[in-house]
């Protein structure tokens, strides 16, 4: 893990994950475009998930659960630390069960899932190893783990933590860590995962139309997605 404080150029007031996402929940869906994560998960070509069971770690407002359902997942169980995000996920209706839990100790059933998904959460963990270990505990033999993440390069170059604007107009950071891609690989391999795919999203015309100030970052990778599988 690389210390984000060495790159931070914003120096926003920082809050913990549950507090931050409770504060962000009402505006989250309008501020995180699909290009950040869902489009990358599509580019991993996960195929039809018909009749499969999925665990959604850090389910947020239910965006990823909706994506899983659109791919044919038959049952989706989600966990998140934020009650505000869980309330929104519940109203969205994509999940069969939702619970407040830490993604590293989800409380979900061991070996029960064909697919485990985690989107835009790893930067809030001091270490990625417990996340990969938990995903491996949940997955059945031959199961897969799809992870979308804030790209470490972009966090380091932009100096921008994960953050939101609260009701008063203040920009508030949520505890952010930088995990190099090699950190992910080491953690995944140690947990028994095998890499089956990787894609990266770059700052392009779509991003700059939404965030004109990002022109200086054109071409830089902003997010990534990794596909892992367990041996049968």
Backbone as a ProteinNet text record, in pm:
[ID]
protein_1_A
[PRIMARY]
XXXXXXXXXXXXXXXXXXXXXXXXXXXXXXXXXXXXXXXXXXXXXXXXXXXXXXXXXXXXXXXXXXXXXXXXXXXXXXXXXXXXXXXXXXXXXXXXXXXXXXXXXXXXXXXXXXXXXXXXXXXXXXXXXXXXXXXXXXXXXXXXXXXXXXXXXXXXXXXXXXXXXXXXXXXXXXXXXXXXXXXXXXXXXXXXXXXXXXXXXXXXXXXXXXXXXXXXXXXXXXXXXXXXXXXX
[TERTIARY]
84.5	0	88.5	59.4	131	50	114.7	46.1	-7.7	-140	-199.3	-160.9	-132.9	-99.4	18.7	107.3	223.2	183.7	62.7	17.4	-98.9	-160.2	-281.3	-257.1	-329.8	-320.2	-443.9	-544.7	-671.7	-680.7	-633.4	-632.9	-772.8	-870.7	-1007.3	-1018.5	-1116.4	-1152.8	-1189.2	-1141	-1159	-1246.2	-1339.1	-1426.7	-1412.7	-1462.5	-1455.6	-1555	-1545.2	-1622.5	-1773.1	-1819.9	-1964.2	-2019.7	-1950.8	-1996.1	-1996	-1888.7	-1876.7	-1983.6	-2007.2	-2105.9	-2249.3	-2272.7	-2403.9	-2425.5	-2320	-2331.9	-2341.9	-2282	-2277.4	-2395.9	-2465.7	-2562.6	-2666.5	-2716.3	-2824	-2779.3	-2652	-2603.5	-2506.9	-2483	-2380.7	-2407.2	-2526.7	-2553.5	-2536.4	-2559.9	-2545	-2401.9	-2311.5	-2173.4	-2071.8	-2113.4	-2023.2	-2075.1	-2009.5	-2056.8	-2025.4	-2101.8	-2078.8	-1939.5	-1880.6	-1745.7	-1642.9	-1672.7	-1578.1	-1566.8	-1678.5	-1676.8	-1761	-1888.3	-1976.8	-1935.9	-1892.4	-1847.4	-1724.3	-1637.7	-1519.3	-1557	-1653	-1699.5	-1757.2	-1828.7	-1878.5	-1763.4	-1657.3	-1542.8	-1467	-1487.6	-1427.8	-1498.3	-1611.7	-1688.1	-1725	-1797.5	-1833.3	-1936.1	-1999.2	-2096	-2230.7	-2312.6	-2445.5	-2434.6	-2489.9	-2485.1	-2614.3	-2688.1	-2817.2	-2807.5	-2896.3	-2909.3	-2791.1	-2708.2	-2595.3	-2631.2	-2551	-2566.6	-2447.8	-2474.5	-2369.2	-2366.5	-2244.8	-2223.8	-2172	-2236.4	-2204	-2144.6	-2011.1	-1940.7	-1923.5	-1976.1	-1977.6	-2081.3	-2203.4	-2308.2	-2354	-2326.9	-2362.4	-2510.4	-2542	-2681.1	-2753.2	-2683.5	-2744.5	-2710.5	-2617.9	-2579.2	-2521.4	-2429.8	-2365.5	-2465	-2552.9	-2656.3	-2746.4	-2781.5	-2862.7	-2787.7	-2657.1	-2574.5	-2572.9	-2556.2	-2557.4	-2691	-2800	-2933.2	-2950.9	-2899.4	-2910.9	-2833.2	-2732.9	-2653.5	-2714.2	-2824.7	-2895.9	-2879.3	-2808.7	-2790	-2925.4	-2937	-3064.2	-3082.7	-2972.3	-2979.5	-2858.8	-2885	-2778.1	-2789.7	-2683	-2675.9	-2573.9	-2614.3	-2526.8	-2498.5	-2378.9	-2343	-2278.2	-2292.4	-2230.2	-2224.4	-2131.2	-2119.6	-2213.4	-2259.6	-2338.4	-2487.8	-2557.4	-2702.9	-2771.9	-2716.6	-2774.2	-2768.5	-2654.9	-2641.7	-2731.7	-2737.3	-2822.9	-2969.8	-3014.5	-3153.6	-3183.2	-3088.5	-3107.9	-3104.2	-3013.5	-3008.8	-3139.3	-3192.1	-3317.8	-3431.9	-3435.1	-3541.6	-3524.9	-3403.1	-3375.7	-3426.8	-3419.3	-3481.6	-3405.2	-3275.1	-3199.5	-3151.2	-3140	-3081.9	-3190.2	-3155.2	-3244.8	-3228.6	-3105.3	-3080.9	-2979.8	-2992.7	-2899.4	-2870.7	-2743.5	-2706.6	-2594.9	-2593.4	-2484	-2368.2	-2257.3	-2142.2	-2017.5	-1903	-1773	-1743.4	-1691.1	-1664	-1558.9	-1478.2	-1374.3	-1428.4	-1547.1	-1615.4	-1764.5	-1802.5	-1936.4	-2048	-2015.2	-2119.3	-2197.5	-2163.2	-2232.3	-2180.5	-2253.7	-2229.4	-2101.2	-2021.9	-1897.4	-1923.7	-1848.8	-1853.4	-1985.4	-2065.9	-2201.4	-2217.6	-2113.6	-2133.3	-2054.2	-2123.4	-2059.8	-1976.6	-2025.6	-1959.2	-1958	-1842.8	-1829	-1786.1	-1849.7	-1819.2	-1787.6	-1688	-1658.2	-1623.9	-1695.7	-1675.6	-1648.1	-1532.1	-1494.1	-1493.9	-1435.8	-1427.2	-1286.4	-1198.1	-1069.3	-984.3	-1005.5	-923.3	-953.1	-1059.5	-1093.2	-1035.5	-968.9	-912.2	-761.8	-708.6	-563.4	-484.3	-545.8	-478.3	-581	-543.6	-637.3	-646.9	-549.9	-546.3	-674.3	-729.8	-852.6	-971.3	-977.4	-1085.6	-1075	-955.6	-937.3	-959.8	-919.5	-941.3	-1089.9	-1164.1	-1308	-1378.1	-1339.1	-1399.4	-1372.1	-1251.4	-1218	-1299.5	-1326.6	-1409.4	-1550.5	-1601.8	-1740.4	-1760.5	-1659	-1674.7	-1667	-1744.8	-1736.6	-1614.1	-1566.3	-1459.5	-1500.3	-1412.3	-1443.7	-1513.1	-1544.1	-1609.5	-1515.9	-1572.6	-1491.6	-1513.5	-1416.8	-1419.6	-1393.4	-1489.8	-1478.3	-1459.8	-1352	-1322.1	-1298	-1369.8	-1346.8	-1289	-1189.3	-1115.2	-1074.8	-1060.2	-1000	-853.6	-805.7	-671.1	-565.4	-466.9	-365	-288.6	-266.9	-195.6	-269.9	-403.3	-479.8	-481.7	-493.7	-490.3	-358.6	-249.4	-117.7	-91.5	-132.8	-108.5	-200.3	-326.8	-423.4	-417.8	-369.9	-371.5	-511.9	-605.2	-747.1	-796.5	-840.7	-899.3	-1041.5	-1095.1	-1237.8	-1309.1	-1401.7	-1463.2	-1601.8	-1676.6	-1808.8	-1831	-1933.6	-1971.5	-2094.8	-2085	-2197.7	-2303.1	-2409.2	-2522.5	-2485.5	-2378.3	-2334.9	-2244.6	-2205.8	-2115.3	-1969.7	-1940.8	-1803.1	-1762.7	-1642.5	-1586	-1527.5	-1569.6	-1529.9	-1466.5	-1347.6	-1279.6	-1322.7	-1323.1	-1345.5	-1210	-1176	-1045.1	-1000.4	-885.8	-838.8	-698.7	-679.4	-548.6	-515.3	-388.4	-344	-290.2	-348.2	-300.9	-249.6	-121.3	-65.4	-126.4	-122.7	-176	-102.1	27.2	103.2	53.8	1.4	-56.9	-178.1	-260.1	-376.6	-332.4	-234	-190.4	-136.5	-53.6	1.6	-108.6	-201.8	-309.4	-398.2	-428.6	-515.6	-449	-324.2	-254.4	-241.9	-217.4	-205.2	-336.9	-448.8	-580.4	-625.8	-543.8	-576.7	-640.9	-652.9	-713.8	-615.1	-669.5	-591.4	-648.5	-560.1	-603.6	-657.2	-775.9	-834.4	-859.8	-846.2	-866.8	-843.1	-807.6	-787.2	-813.4	-883.4	-904.5	-881.1	-843.8	-824.3	-905.3	-964.3	-1037.7	-954.9	-947.9	-868.4	-957.8	-902	-974.2	-985.1	-1107.7	-1131.5	-1235.8	-1288.8	-1385.2	-1507.7	-1552	-1669.4	-1643.2	-1525.7	-1490.4	-1476.9	-1410.6	-1384.2	-1512.4	-1608.3	-1738.6	-1805.5	-1787.7	-1846.9	-1762	-1629.1	-1535.7	-1431.6	-1466.4	-1375.7	-1238.1	-1229.6	-1100.4	-1004.5	-1056.5	-972.8	-898.9	-909.8	-838	-689.1	-633.2	-490.1	-458.3	-561.1	-540.9	-576.7	-603.3	-644.3	-543.6	-597.4	-514.6	-464	-476.3	-431.2	-534.8	-491.3	-587.1	-652.9	-785.5	-860.5	-920.5	-944.2	-998.4	-955.8	-974.2	-939	-1035.7	-1041	-1120.8	-1040.8	-1051.3	-978.6	-1076.6	-1051.3	-1132.1	-1043.7	-1087.3	-1011.8	-1100.7	-1040.1	-1118.5	-1044.6	-1121.8	-1066.3	-1054.7	-947.1	-937.2	-1050.3	-1089.3	-1194.7	-1136.4
-118.4	0	123.9	217.8	343.9	451.5	534.1	634	746	760.8	864.7	1004.8	1021.9	1154.4	1216.9	1135.2	1186.3	1253.8	1226.3	1279.3	1377.7	1384.3	1462.9	1611.3	1665.8	1809.5	1885.3	1815.5	1879.6	1913.3	1824	1845.6	1876.9	1804.8	1818.7	1758.5	1804.7	1736.1	1592.4	1495.8	1354.9	1286	1204.2	1128.2	980.2	896.4	751.9	706.6	581.5	529.6	537.8	488.6	488.3	630.5	720.2	859.7	923.7	899.6	960.4	915	787	738.3	766.1	775.9	824.1	966.3	1049.5	1187.5	1200.5	1107.4	1113	1043.6	959.5	867.2	936.8	1052.1	1117.7	1164.7	1194.9	1248.8	1154.7	1037.8	947.7	909.5	864.1	813.9	921.7	1046.2	1154.5	1200.8	1154	1202.5	1096.6	970.9	863.6	805.3	837.4	787.2	639.8	574.8	432.9	409.1	511.5	496.4	461.9	494.9	470.4	322	249.6	111.3	15.1	45.1	-50.9	-76.1	28.7	9.2	-81.7	-69.8	-155.2	-299.7	-318	-454.2	-517.3	-438.4	-489.4	-530.8	-450.1	-479.1	-605.1	-649.8	-776.8	-897.6	-871.4	-976.5	-1090.9	-1059.5	-1165.4	-1263.5	-1230.3	-1322.2	-1318.6	-1414.4	-1425.6	-1490.3	-1424.7	-1478.2	-1551.2	-1597.1	-1661.5	-1775	-1772	-1873.8	-1875	-1774.3	-1771.1	-1693.4	-1716.4	-1646.6	-1553	-1428.5	-1327.8	-1261.8	-1233	-1153.9	-1017.5	-912.2	-774.5	-706.5	-699.1	-645.4	-494.4	-419.5	-273.7	-234	-280.6	-270.7	-129.1	-35.6	104.3	124.3	205.8	240.9	134.3	27.6	-78.7	-73.7	13.4	21.9	-111	-167.1	-291.1	-407.3	-406.8	-509.5	-504.5	-384.3	-368.5	-421.2	-393.5	-445.2	-598.1	-657.9	-803.8	-860.8	-797.4	-844.6	-835.2	-727.4	-711.7	-819.6	-876.7	-984.3	-1121.2	-1124.8	-1249.4	-1315.9	-1252.5	-1313.9	-1346.5	-1467.9	-1514.1	-1472.1	-1461.7	-1420.8	-1332.8	-1221.4	-1126.2	-1088.3	-1110.6	-1072.1	-960.2	-850	-734.8	-694.3	-638.6	-583	-447	-361.4	-228.8	-176.5	-85.3	-24.3	93.1	153	275.5	246	287.5	267.6	353.2	470.4	555.3	489.6	427.3	358.2	233.7	161.8	43.4	79	191.4	234.1	256.4	317.4	341	210.2	120.9	-9.4	-85.3	-74.3	-143.6	-90.7	40.1	99	63.9	35.4	-1.1	-140.8	-230.9	-361.2	-466.2	-446.2	-543.7	-662.2	-642.9	-745.9	-831.4	-956.2	-1044.4	-1022.7	-999.3	-966	-852.4	-770.7	-661.9	-659.2	-636.1	-632.7	-531.6	-474.1	-383.2	-468.7	-466.2	-547.9	-493.9	-528.4	-495.8	-593.4	-544.8	-632.2	-737.4	-713.7	-810.5	-921.8	-899	-999	-986.1	-1033.3	-1004.4	-1079.2	-1192.5	-1274.7	-1357.1	-1349.8	-1427.9	-1572	-1659.6	-1803.6	-1844.7	-1925.6	-1976	-2064.6	-2040.8	-2126.3	-2128.4	-2023.4	-2024.9	-1947.7	-1876.4	-1779.1	-1812.4	-1797.9	-1814.2	-1690.6	-1574.1	-1447.3	-1360.7	-1303	-1202.4	-1072.4	-963.2	-833.4	-732	-647.6	-533.8	-415.6	-305.8	-191.7	-64.6	-5.5	125.5	126.9	23.5	19.5	-2.7	-59.9	-102.3	13.2	135.2	248.9	289.3	235.3	266.2	163.7	61	-43.2	-22.2	-31.5	-17.6	-124.1	-241.1	-354.8	-429.5	-469.3	-542	-690.7	-743.9	-888.3	-941.6	-874.8	-929	-931.1	-835.7	-835.4	-955.7	-980.6	-1095.5	-1227.2	-1232.9	-1354.2	-1378.6	-1272.5	-1287.6	-1328.7	-1268.6	-1306.7	-1454	-1500.9	-1642.1	-1732.8	-1688.4	-1767.8	-1783.2	-1678	-1677.8	-1755.8	-1757.8	-1816.6	-1969	-2029.9	-2175.1	-2206.4	-2332.6	-2368.7	-2334	-2266.9	-2221.1	-2086.6	-2031.8	-1902.1	-1789.2	-1671	-1557.2	-1436.1	-1348.9	-1224.4	-1110.9	-1020.4	-903.8	-781.2	-707.9	-592.2	-470.8	-361.9	-232.8	-138	-59.3	20.7	156	251.7	381.7	353.9	399.9	364.3	430.7	355.5	415.9	528.2	514.2	619	751.6	746.4	870.6	934.1	851.1	904.4	975.6	920.1	976	1101.7	1100.3	1214	1331.8	1301.6	1409.3	1460.7	1376.5	1413.9	1424.8	1353.8	1366.9	1246.3	1265.6	1154.1	1128	1014.3	993.8	1095.4	1171.8	1280.8	1311.8	1389.8	1434.5	1575.6	1640.7	1774.4	1760.8	1805.6	1786.8	1895.1	1888.4	1979.4	2126.2	2150.3	2288	2341.5	2253.7	2293	2262.4	2200.3	2165.4	2036.3	2033.9	1910.4	1829.8	1704.9	1619	1491.7	1458.9	1336.8	1218.7	1101	976	903.8	850.2	786.1	711.2	750.1	697.9	639.4	522.1	457	431.1	420.8	388.7	246.2	163.9	26.5	10.9	-15.9	-41.6	-168	-177.6	-297.4	-421.6	-407.2	-520.6	-560.8	-466.8	-500.1	-591.2	-556.9	-640.5	-780.6	-787.6	-917.3	-1004.7	-946.8	-1025.8	-1075.5	-987.2	-1025.1	-1132.9	-1117.5	-1214.3	-1351.4	-1353.2	-1480.5	-1550.9	-1474	-1533	-1596.1	-1542.3	-1595.1	-1708.6	-1742	-1853.6	-1816.1	-1686.3	-1642.7	-1651.9	-1672.5	-1668.7	-1559.7	-1479.2	-1365.4	-1413.5	-1364	-1400.1	-1279.9	-1158	-1041.4	-911.2	-806.7	-673.4	-569.8	-463.2	-349.2	-221.2	-114.1	15.6	120.1	212.4	322.5	449.3	522.7	645	767.8	882.1	1008.5	1041.9	1040.5	1061.8	1171.9	1184.6	1291	1283.4	1160.5	1143.9	1201.1	1170.3	1222.9	1374.8	1426.3	1570.2	1649.7	1590.8	1657.3	1674.1	1574.6	1581.3	1664.6	1660.9	1729.3	1804.8	1922.8	1995	2023.1	2038.4	2066.9	1948.2	1832.6	1713.3	1705.8	1810	1808.6	1780.6	1831.6	1809.3	1663.3	1583.8	1441.9	1353.4	1414.1	1336.2	1222.8	1103.5	987.6	913.2	973	905.3	801.2	686.8	588.5	639.2	628.3	677.7	564.3	450.4	335.2	207.8	96	-33.8	-139.2	-249.1	-362.8	-491.1	-580.6	-707.3	-822.6	-929.3	-1049.7	-1164.5	-1229.7	-1340.4	-1464.1	-1582	-1703.4	-1799.4	-1881.7	-1985.7	-2115.2	-2191.4	-2322.2	-2414.2	-2499.6	-2597	-2707.7
0	0	0	-92.7	-102.7	-32.1	46.8	127.6	38.6	32.4	-51.3	-4.1	123	176.6	103.6	49.2	-23.1	-154.4	-203.9	-333	-320.3	-203.7	-183	-210.7	-309.2	-338.7	-293.5	-244.6	-209.4	-60.3	22.8	168.2	222	170.8	220.3	360.3	433.3	557.1	520.4	599.8	566.6	670.8	621.5	710.2	679.6	770.8	751.3	644.5	605.8	493.3	516.8	630	654.9	658.2	727.5	735	597.2	521.7	390.5	293.6	287.7	191.6	236.4	365.9	410.5	359.3	367.5	321.9	171.5	100.4	-46	-111	-37	-96.3	-184.5	-142.1	-217.4	-355.2	-372.3	-500.4	-571.8	-515.5	-569	-714.2	-744.2	-879	-985.1	-949.4	-1045.4	-1063	-977.3	-982.6	-1023.7	-1033.3	-1075.2	-1206.7	-1318.7	-1448.4	-1467.2	-1553.7	-1582.7	-1639	-1701.7	-1758.6	-1652.1	-1526.8	-1418.5	-1385.6	-1395.7	-1349.4	-1433	-1452.9	-1519.1	-1663.6	-1733	-1871.3	-1876.1	-1775.3	-1771.6	-1740.8	-1650.6	-1622.5	-1748.5	-1829.4	-1957.1	-2048.4	-2048.4	-2136.1	-2094.3	-1972.3	-1929.7	-1992.2	-2059.6	-2127.2	-2032.3	-1925.7	-1829.6	-1882.5	-1995.7	-2054.1	-1983	-2015	-1956.4	-1818.7	-1718.4	-1582.1	-1545	-1646.8	-1625.9	-1523.9	-1425.8	-1320.9	-1223.3	-1226.8	-1135.1	-1008.6	-905.7	-778.3	-760.9	-720.3	-712.3	-575.5	-529.3	-407.7	-449.6	-401.2	-437.3	-313.9	-309.8	-193	-207.5	-112.2	-124.4	-227.2	-208.6	-311.5	-339.4	-247.8	-271.7	-296.5	-395.6	-424.8	-505.9	-542	-620.8	-768.5	-807.8	-949.4	-998.1	-919.3	-962.1	-958.2	-860.1	-854.6	-976.6	-1019.6	-1140.8	-1262.8	-1268.2	-1378.2	-1376.2	-1259	-1247.3	-1293.8	-1252.4	-1290.9	-1442.1	-1503.9	-1649.1	-1723.7	-1656.7	-1715.5	-1687.9	-1616.8	-1597.5	-1463.1	-1368	-1236.2	-1173.2	-1120.6	-1065.3	-920.9	-845.9	-705.8	-676.2	-606.9	-574.1	-427.1	-352.6	-212	-198.2	-135.5	-124.6	18.2	39.3	169.9	148.9	248.8	245.7	388.7	414.9	548.1	567.7	458.7	467.1	465.8	569.7	572.6	466.8	438.8	335	198.1	166.6	39.1	35.2	145.4	150.6	130.7	187	167.9	19.7	-50.9	-193.3	-271.8	-235.3	-301.6	-279.4	-159.2	-127.1	-214.7	-234.7	-315.9	-463.6	-505.8	-644.2	-675.9	-578.1	-591.5	-669.9	-694.5	-772.9	-689.6	-557.7	-471.1	-405.3	-380.4	-305.2	-155.4	-110.8	29.2	35.4	140.1	166.6	315.4	350.3	491.4	512	630.8	666.1	717.8	644.9	683.1	614.2	672.3	615.6	502.1	391.6	277	309.2	413.2	450.3	538.9	595.3	679	649.9	532.5	481	552.1	612.4	673.6	573.6	444.8	343.4	343.3	275.9	282.4	209.8	273.2	215.6	93.6	-13.5	-131.6	-205.2	-190.7	-245.1	-375.8	-420.8	-527.8	-653.6	-767.2	-896.9	-931.1	-888.8	-918.7	-794.4	-765.6	-660.1	-729.2	-692.7	-754	-645.3	-670.6	-583.2	-673.6	-658.3	-747.5	-668	-694.6	-640.3	-487.4	-428.7	-282.7	-230.8	-313.5	-259.6	-209.4	-263.9	-218.6	-75.2	-19.1	120.4	218.1	167.2	252	266.4	387.3	403.8	329.5	310.5	248.7	164	43.1	-41.9	-9.1	64.6	89.9	154.6	258	317.7	221.9	128.4	30.9	-61.8	-114.1	-202.6	-128.7	-2.9	75.8	99.7	128.4	150.6	21.8	-89.7	-217.8	-246.8	-215.3	-237.3	-145.4	-24.6	67.7	14.2	-47.1	-93.5	-222.6	-308.6	-441.5	-438.5	-523.7	-542.5	-628.5	-631.7	-725.4	-868.5	-940.5	-1075.3	-1078.5	-960.7	-954.5	-991.3	-1009	-1050.5	-961.7	-965.3	-890.1	-987.7	-999.6	-1086.4	-997.7	-1020.3	-937.1	-1024.7	-997.4	-1062.8	-959.6	-999.3	-902.2	-959.6	-869	-899.1	-931.5	-1045.5	-1089.4	-1001.1	-952.6	-866.2	-936.5	-1066.3	-1139.7	-1130.3	-1147.6	-1146.6	-1007.5	-905.4	-768.8	-742.2	-792.8	-767.4	-851.8	-978.4	-1067.7	-1036.5	-1008.4	-982.6	-839.8	-747	-606.3	-550	-613.5	-581.1	-501.6	-378.9	-303.9	-351.3	-317.6	-334.7	-246.2	-305.7	-230.1	-286.6	-212.4	-255.5	-202.5	-252.7	-206	-118.4	5.8	97.7	78.4	157.6	140.7	161.2	235.3	259.1	149	55.5	-51.6	-23.6	91.5	124.7	55.7	-0.1	-53.6	61.7	72.7	183.3	127.1	175.6	132.1	217.6	155.5	225.9	230.4	344.9	364.2	238.8	183.5	55.7	70	11.3	4.8	-142	-172.6	-307.9	-310	-398.1	-414.9	-557.4	-570.8	-702.2	-761.6	-893.3	-957.8	-907.9	-883	-829	-690.7	-612.2	-482.4	-501.4	-601.2	-631.3	-673.3	-760.7	-811.4	-698.2	-612.9	-501.6	-409.3	-375.7	-284.7	-346.1	-473.8	-540.8	-551.6	-593.3	-606.3	-471.8	-366.1	-232.5	-186.9	-236.7	-199.1	-290.5	-391	-479.4	-610.9	-639.2	-764.4	-880.4	-1001.1	-1124.2	-1214.1	-1272.6	-1354	-1487.9	-1525	-1654.3	-1743.6	-1691.4	-1775.8	-1702.3	-1777.9	-1720.6	-1828	-1791.7	-1881.1	-1801.7	-1872.2	-1810.1	-1886.4	-1812.3	-1873	-1866.1	-1977.5	-1981.7	-1992.3	-1957.1	-1969.3	-2117.9	-2169.6	-2311.4	-2330	-2449.8	-2478.2	-2388.5	-2358.4	-2272.3	-2133.9	-2078.6	-1947.3	-1950.5	-2051.9	-2056.4	-2079.1	-2150	-2164.6	-2028.8	-1942.2	-1808.2	-1712.9	-1731.6	-1641.6	-1726	-1779.2	-1869.1	-1809.1	-1678.1	-1615.6	-1625.2	-1664.3	-1675.9	-1808.8	-1891.5	-2019.1	-1998.5	-1890.3	-1864.9	-1835.2	-1805.8	-1778.7	-1898.7	-2013.7	-2130.8	-2155.9	-2174.1	-2202.7	-2081	-1963.1	-1842.1	-1798.9	-1746.9	-1695.7	-1567.3	-1561	-1445	-1362.6	-1424.8	-1351.9	-1422.6	-1354.2	-1410.8	-1360.2	-1431.6	-1387.8	-1410.6	-1314.6	-1316.9	-1304.8	-1379.7	-1371.6	-1323.5	-1216.9	-1157.5	-1156	-1153.6	-1136.7	-1042.4	-975.4	-890.2	-971.4	-950.2	-1017.3	-973.8	-1061.4	-1029.4	-943
[MASK]
++++++++++++++++++++++++++++++++++++++++++++++++++++++++++++++++++++++++++++++++++++++++++++++++++++++++++++++++++++++++++++++++++++++++++++++++++++++++++++++++++++++++++++++++++++++++++++++++++++++++++++++++++++++++++++++++++++++++

